[in-house]
Amino acid sequence: MKDEFEKRGVKMIGLSANDLGSHDRWIQDINEISQTQLQFPIIADADRKIAFLYDMIDQQDLDNIDEKGIAFTIRSVFVIDPNKKIRLTMMYPASTGRNTSEVLRVIDSLQTGDKKGVTTPINWQVGDDVIVPPSVSTPDAKKKFGEVREVKPYLRYTRI
């Protein structure tokens, strides 16, 4: 989904719990299984220093210890904005793969909110209605967005 991330101006980086020497085999496996060409940098974190520094290990990971006596797997996603501010973290148990479509949905939501001054409701997708924040009056929202649907005095939707 490299093109989808690039369309949004997103740069990716990976953190691997394996040593640098294993990355070539790991990348070959990913490319073969996913029919892709992995093209983002991967940081080797075999001693898990970075993972512990950024609190990327949950209790289940601590219970799954490798032969070196350190946590076995890292399953975390960070969305960091252009100002280098962490906007979202997602943590998955070692048994669960990440959902790239959800990561893209979150990025779309964050970028839409930043550009338009709105928030997005549950399960929002690009093109769906967005929520006008309570700090914006209905008349001001109509000036800014055009049509505004008032559900309750404090809950207004618009399409952008």
PDB file of C-alpha atoms in Angstrom:
ATOM      1  CA  MET A   1       0.000   0.000   0.000  1.00  0.00           C
ATOM      2  CA  LYS A   2       3.060   2.198  -0.503  1.00  0.00           C
ATOM      3  CA  ASP A   3       1.257   4.378  -3.062  1.00  0.00           C
ATOM      4  CA  GLU A   4      -1.596   5.041  -0.633  1.00  0.00           C
ATOM      5  CA  PHE A   5       0.821   6.272   2.028  1.00  0.00           C
ATOM      6  CA  GLU A   6       2.711   8.398  -0.515  1.00  0.00           C
ATOM      7  CA  LYS A   7      -0.565  10.034  -1.698  1.00  0.00           C
ATOM      8  CA  ARG A   8      -1.006  11.242   1.874  1.00  0.00           C
ATOM      9  CA  GLY A   9       2.586  12.480   2.195  1.00  0.00           C
ATOM     10  CA  VAL A  10       3.384   9.775   4.761  1.00  0.00           C
ATOM     11  CA  LYS A  11       6.882   8.422   5.271  1.00  0.00           C
ATOM     12  CA  MET A  12       7.148   5.006   6.869  1.00  0.00           C
ATOM     13  CA  ILE A  13       9.842   3.416   8.978  1.00  0.00           C
ATOM     14  CA  GLY A  14       9.894  -0.003  10.565  1.00  0.00           C
ATOM     15  CA  LEU A  15      11.322  -1.229  13.833  1.00  0.00           C
ATOM     16  CA  SER A  16      12.375  -4.850  13.868  1.00  0.00           C
ATOM     17  CA  ALA A  17      12.904  -6.969  16.954  1.00  0.00           C
ATOM     18  CA  ASN A  18      15.423  -8.955  14.911  1.00  0.00           C
ATOM     19  CA  ASP A  19      19.085  -8.274  14.307  1.00  0.00           C
ATOM     20  CA  LEU A  20      20.206  -6.477  11.171  1.00  0.00           C
ATOM     21  CA  GLY A  21      21.540  -9.696   9.605  1.00  0.00           C
ATOM     22  CA  SER A  22      18.074 -11.246   9.448  1.00  0.00           C
ATOM     23  CA  HIS A  23      16.424  -8.315   7.640  1.00  0.00           C
ATOM     24  CA  ASP A  24      17.259  -9.456   4.101  1.00  0.00           C
ATOM     25  CA  ARG A  25      15.505 -12.819   4.635  1.00  0.00           C
ATOM     26  CA  TRP A  26      12.629 -11.120   6.450  1.00  0.00           C
ATOM     27  CA  ILE A  27      12.141  -8.572   3.648  1.00  0.00           C
ATOM     28  CA  GLN A  28      12.273 -11.347   1.021  1.00  0.00           C
ATOM     29  CA  ASP A  29       9.538 -13.223   2.898  1.00  0.00           C
ATOM     30  CA  ILE A  30       7.339 -10.123   3.152  1.00  0.00           C
ATOM     31  CA  ASN A  31       7.837  -9.298  -0.532  1.00  0.00           C
ATOM     32  CA  GLU A  32       7.006 -12.849  -1.597  1.00  0.00           C
ATOM     33  CA  ILE A  33       3.994 -13.355   0.658  1.00  0.00           C
ATOM     34  CA  SER A  34       2.529  -9.867   0.120  1.00  0.00           C
ATOM     35  CA  GLN A  35       3.564  -9.598  -3.544  1.00  0.00           C
ATOM     36  CA  THR A  36       5.199  -6.234  -2.890  1.00  0.00           C
ATOM     37  CA  GLN A  37       8.585  -4.554  -2.754  1.00  0.00           C
ATOM     38  CA  LEU A  38       9.242  -3.312   0.778  1.00  0.00           C
ATOM     39  CA  GLN A  39      10.862   0.107   0.329  1.00  0.00           C
ATOM     40  CA  PHE A  40      11.077   1.793   3.697  1.00  0.00           C
ATOM     41  CA  PRO A  41      13.915   1.814   6.216  1.00  0.00           C
ATOM     42  CA  ILE A  42      13.909  -0.742   9.019  1.00  0.00           C
ATOM     43  CA  ILE A  43      15.691  -0.168  12.311  1.00  0.00           C
ATOM     44  CA  ALA A  44      17.165  -3.230  14.017  1.00  0.00           C
ATOM     45  CA  ASP A  45      16.220  -3.340  17.700  1.00  0.00           C
ATOM     46  CA  ALA A  46      17.359  -6.826  18.681  1.00  0.00           C
ATOM     47  CA  ASP A  47      18.016  -5.767  22.288  1.00  0.00           C
ATOM     48  CA  ARG A  48      14.583  -4.024  22.440  1.00  0.00           C
ATOM     49  CA  LYS A  49      16.076  -0.757  23.769  1.00  0.00           C
ATOM     50  CA  ILE A  50      13.902   1.362  21.472  1.00  0.00           C
ATOM     51  CA  ALA A  51      10.844  -0.794  22.123  1.00  0.00           C
ATOM     52  CA  PHE A  52      11.138  -0.334  25.875  1.00  0.00           C
ATOM     53  CA  LEU A  53      11.966   3.369  25.520  1.00  0.00           C
ATOM     54  CA  TYR A  54       8.719   3.966  23.602  1.00  0.00           C
ATOM     55  CA  ASP A  55       6.635   1.561  25.718  1.00  0.00           C
ATOM     56  CA  MET A  56       6.054  -0.743  22.751  1.00  0.00           C
ATOM     57  CA  ILE A  57       5.856  -3.967  24.718  1.00  0.00           C
ATOM     58  CA  ASP A  58       2.701  -5.182  26.450  1.00  0.00           C
ATOM     59  CA  GLN A  59       2.418  -7.794  29.205  1.00  0.00           C
ATOM     60  CA  GLN A  60       1.818 -10.625  26.735  1.00  0.00           C
ATOM     61  CA  ASP A  61       5.047  -9.690  24.964  1.00  0.00           C
ATOM     62  CA  LEU A  62       6.885  -9.783  28.299  1.00  0.00           C
ATOM     63  CA  ASP A  63       5.533 -13.291  28.877  1.00  0.00           C
ATOM     64  CA  ASN A  64       6.845 -14.393  25.441  1.00  0.00           C
ATOM     65  CA  ILE A  65      10.589 -14.405  25.973  1.00  0.00           C
ATOM     66  CA  ASP A  66      13.133 -15.461  23.343  1.00  0.00           C
ATOM     67  CA  GLU A  67      16.316 -17.458  23.929  1.00  0.00           C
ATOM     68  CA  LYS A  68      18.178 -14.276  24.941  1.00  0.00           C
ATOM     69  CA  GLY A  69      15.660 -13.599  27.715  1.00  0.00           C
ATOM     70  CA  ILE A  70      14.085 -10.542  26.100  1.00  0.00           C
ATOM     71  CA  ALA A  71      10.545  -9.816  24.905  1.00  0.00           C
ATOM     72  CA  PHE A  72       9.755 -11.672  21.696  1.00  0.00           C
ATOM     73  CA  THR A  73       7.568  -9.441  19.536  1.00  0.00           C
ATOM     74  CA  ILE A  74       6.746  -5.787  18.966  1.00  0.00           C
ATOM     75  CA  ARG A  75       3.353  -4.843  17.479  1.00  0.00           C
ATOM     76  CA  SER A  76       2.943  -1.080  17.726  1.00  0.00           C
ATOM     77  CA  VAL A  77       2.016   1.660  15.286  1.00  0.00           C
ATOM     78  CA  PHE A  78       2.819   5.325  15.823  1.00  0.00           C
ATOM     79  CA  VAL A  79       1.427   8.123  13.688  1.00  0.00           C
ATOM     80  CA  ILE A  80       3.729  11.126  14.016  1.00  0.00           C
ATOM     81  CA  ASP A  81       2.764  14.420  12.380  1.00  0.00           C
ATOM     82  CA  PRO A  82       5.086  16.768  10.434  1.00  0.00           C
ATOM     83  CA  ASN A  83       5.737  18.667  13.681  1.00  0.00           C
ATOM     84  CA  LYS A  84       7.096  15.412  15.145  1.00  0.00           C
ATOM     85  CA  LYS A  85       4.170  15.105  17.559  1.00  0.00           C
ATOM     86  CA  ILE A  86       2.833  11.607  18.240  1.00  0.00           C
ATOM     87  CA  ARG A  87      -0.844  11.801  17.272  1.00  0.00           C
ATOM     88  CA  LEU A  88      -1.810   8.151  17.634  1.00  0.00           C
ATOM     89  CA  THR A  89      -0.478   4.897  18.986  1.00  0.00           C
ATOM     90  CA  MET A  90      -1.956   1.474  18.339  1.00  0.00           C
ATOM     91  CA  MET A  91      -0.771  -1.601  20.188  1.00  0.00           C
ATOM     92  CA  TYR A  92      -1.584  -5.091  19.021  1.00  0.00           C
ATOM     93  CA  PRO A  93      -0.921  -8.361  20.849  1.00  0.00           C
ATOM     94  CA  ALA A  94       1.826 -10.489  19.320  1.00  0.00           C
ATOM     95  CA  SER A  95      -0.801 -12.822  17.861  1.00  0.00           C
ATOM     96  CA  THR A  96      -2.535 -10.072  15.852  1.00  0.00           C
ATOM     97  CA  GLY A  97      -1.369  -8.451  12.637  1.00  0.00           C
ATOM     98  CA  ARG A  98      -1.795  -4.754  12.072  1.00  0.00           C
ATOM     99  CA  ASN A  99      -4.610  -3.337   9.915  1.00  0.00           C
ATOM    100  CA  THR A 100      -3.073  -1.089   7.272  1.00  0.00           C
ATOM    101  CA  SER A 101      -6.495   0.105   6.079  1.00  0.00           C
ATOM    102  CA  GLU A 102      -7.253   1.361   9.593  1.00  0.00           C
ATOM    103  CA  VAL A 103      -3.900   3.155   9.753  1.00  0.00           C
ATOM    104  CA  LEU A 104      -4.741   4.910   6.463  1.00  0.00           C
ATOM    105  CA  ARG A 105      -8.246   5.771   7.740  1.00  0.00           C
ATOM    106  CA  VAL A 106      -6.749   7.348  10.864  1.00  0.00           C
ATOM    107  CA  ILE A 107      -4.244   9.331   8.797  1.00  0.00           C
ATOM    108  CA  ASP A 108      -7.092  10.571   6.571  1.00  0.00           C
ATOM    109  CA  SER A 109      -9.056  11.581   9.673  1.00  0.00           C
ATOM    110  CA  LEU A 110      -6.114  13.417  11.252  1.00  0.00           C
ATOM    111  CA  GLN A 111      -5.240  15.221   8.029  1.00  0.00           C
ATOM    112  CA  THR A 112      -8.881  16.186   7.403  1.00  0.00           C
ATOM    113  CA  GLY A 113      -9.257  17.482  10.942  1.00  0.00           C
ATOM    114  CA  ASP A 114      -6.050  19.488  10.698  1.00  0.00           C
ATOM    115  CA  LYS A 115      -6.923  21.010   7.311  1.00  0.00           C
ATOM    116  CA  LYS A 116     -10.635  21.668   7.863  1.00  0.00           C
ATOM    117  CA  GLY A 117     -11.004  22.162  11.622  1.00  0.00           C
ATOM    118  CA  VAL A 118     -13.484  19.302  12.052  1.00  0.00           C
ATOM    119  CA  THR A 119     -13.625  15.968  13.858  1.00  0.00           C
ATOM    120  CA  THR A 120     -14.658  12.610  12.472  1.00  0.00           C
ATOM    121  CA  PRO A 121     -17.229  10.201  13.911  1.00  0.00           C
ATOM    122  CA  ILE A 122     -16.881   6.469  14.490  1.00  0.00           C
ATOM    123  CA  ASN A 123     -16.117   4.417  11.367  1.00  0.00           C
ATOM    124  CA  TRP A 124     -15.636   7.614   9.325  1.00  0.00           C
ATOM    125  CA  GLN A 125     -14.312   7.243   5.785  1.00  0.00           C
ATOM    126  CA  VAL A 126     -13.234   9.924   3.296  1.00  0.00           C
ATOM    127  CA  GLY A 127     -16.392  11.475   1.820  1.00  0.00           C
ATOM    128  CA  ASP A 128     -18.557  10.798   4.889  1.00  0.00           C
ATOM    129  CA  ASP A 129     -20.043  13.561   7.007  1.00  0.00           C
ATOM    130  CA  VAL A 130     -17.755  15.154   9.572  1.00  0.00           C
ATOM    131  CA  ILE A 131     -18.572  16.777  12.903  1.00  0.00           C
ATOM    132  CA  VAL A 132     -18.423  20.532  13.365  1.00  0.00           C
ATOM    133  CA  PRO A 133     -16.777  21.195  16.752  1.00  0.00           C
ATOM    134  CA  PRO A 134     -19.000  22.767  19.444  1.00  0.00           C
ATOM    135  CA  SER A 135     -16.622  25.755  19.538  1.00  0.00           C
ATOM    136  CA  VAL A 136     -17.916  26.792  16.079  1.00  0.00           C
ATOM    137  CA  SER A 137     -21.380  28.359  16.091  1.00  0.00           C
ATOM    138  CA  THR A 138     -23.973  27.114  13.609  1.00  0.00           C
ATOM    139  CA  PRO A 139     -23.948  30.419  11.649  1.00  0.00           C
ATOM    140  CA  ASP A 140     -20.137  30.343  11.470  1.00  0.00           C
ATOM    141  CA  ALA A 141     -20.217  26.681  10.429  1.00  0.00           C
ATOM    142  CA  LYS A 142     -22.658  27.523   7.615  1.00  0.00           C
ATOM    143  CA  LYS A 143     -20.351  30.330   6.434  1.00  0.00           C
ATOM    144  CA  LYS A 144     -17.354  28.014   6.502  1.00  0.00           C
ATOM    145  CA  PHE A 145     -18.882  24.784   5.160  1.00  0.00           C
ATOM    146  CA  GLY A 146     -22.160  25.706   3.488  1.00  0.00           C
ATOM    147  CA  GLU A 147     -24.810  23.167   4.397  1.00  0.00           C
ATOM    148  CA  VAL A 148     -24.765  22.077   8.044  1.00  0.00           C
ATOM    149  CA  ARG A 149     -27.092  19.449   9.474  1.00  0.00           C
ATOM    150  CA  GLU A 150     -27.959  20.132  13.115  1.00  0.00           C
ATOM    151  CA  VAL A 151     -28.739  16.886  14.960  1.00  0.00           C
ATOM    152  CA  LYS A 152     -28.701  18.482  18.415  1.00  0.00           C
ATOM    153  CA  PRO A 153     -27.621  21.983  19.437  1.00  0.00           C
ATOM    154  CA  TYR A 154     -24.175  20.628  20.261  1.00  0.00           C
ATOM    155  CA  LEU A 155     -23.935  18.061  17.411  1.00  0.00           C
ATOM    156  CA  ARG A 156     -23.720  19.305  13.820  1.00  0.00           C
ATOM    157  CA  TYR A 157     -22.584  17.481  10.721  1.00  0.00           C
ATOM    158  CA  THR A 158     -21.381  18.677   7.353  1.00  0.00           C
ATOM    159  CA  ARG A 159     -19.853  17.135   4.269  1.00  0.00           C
ATOM    160  CA  ILE A 160     -16.543  18.508   3.011  1.00  0.00           C
TER     161      ILE A 160
END
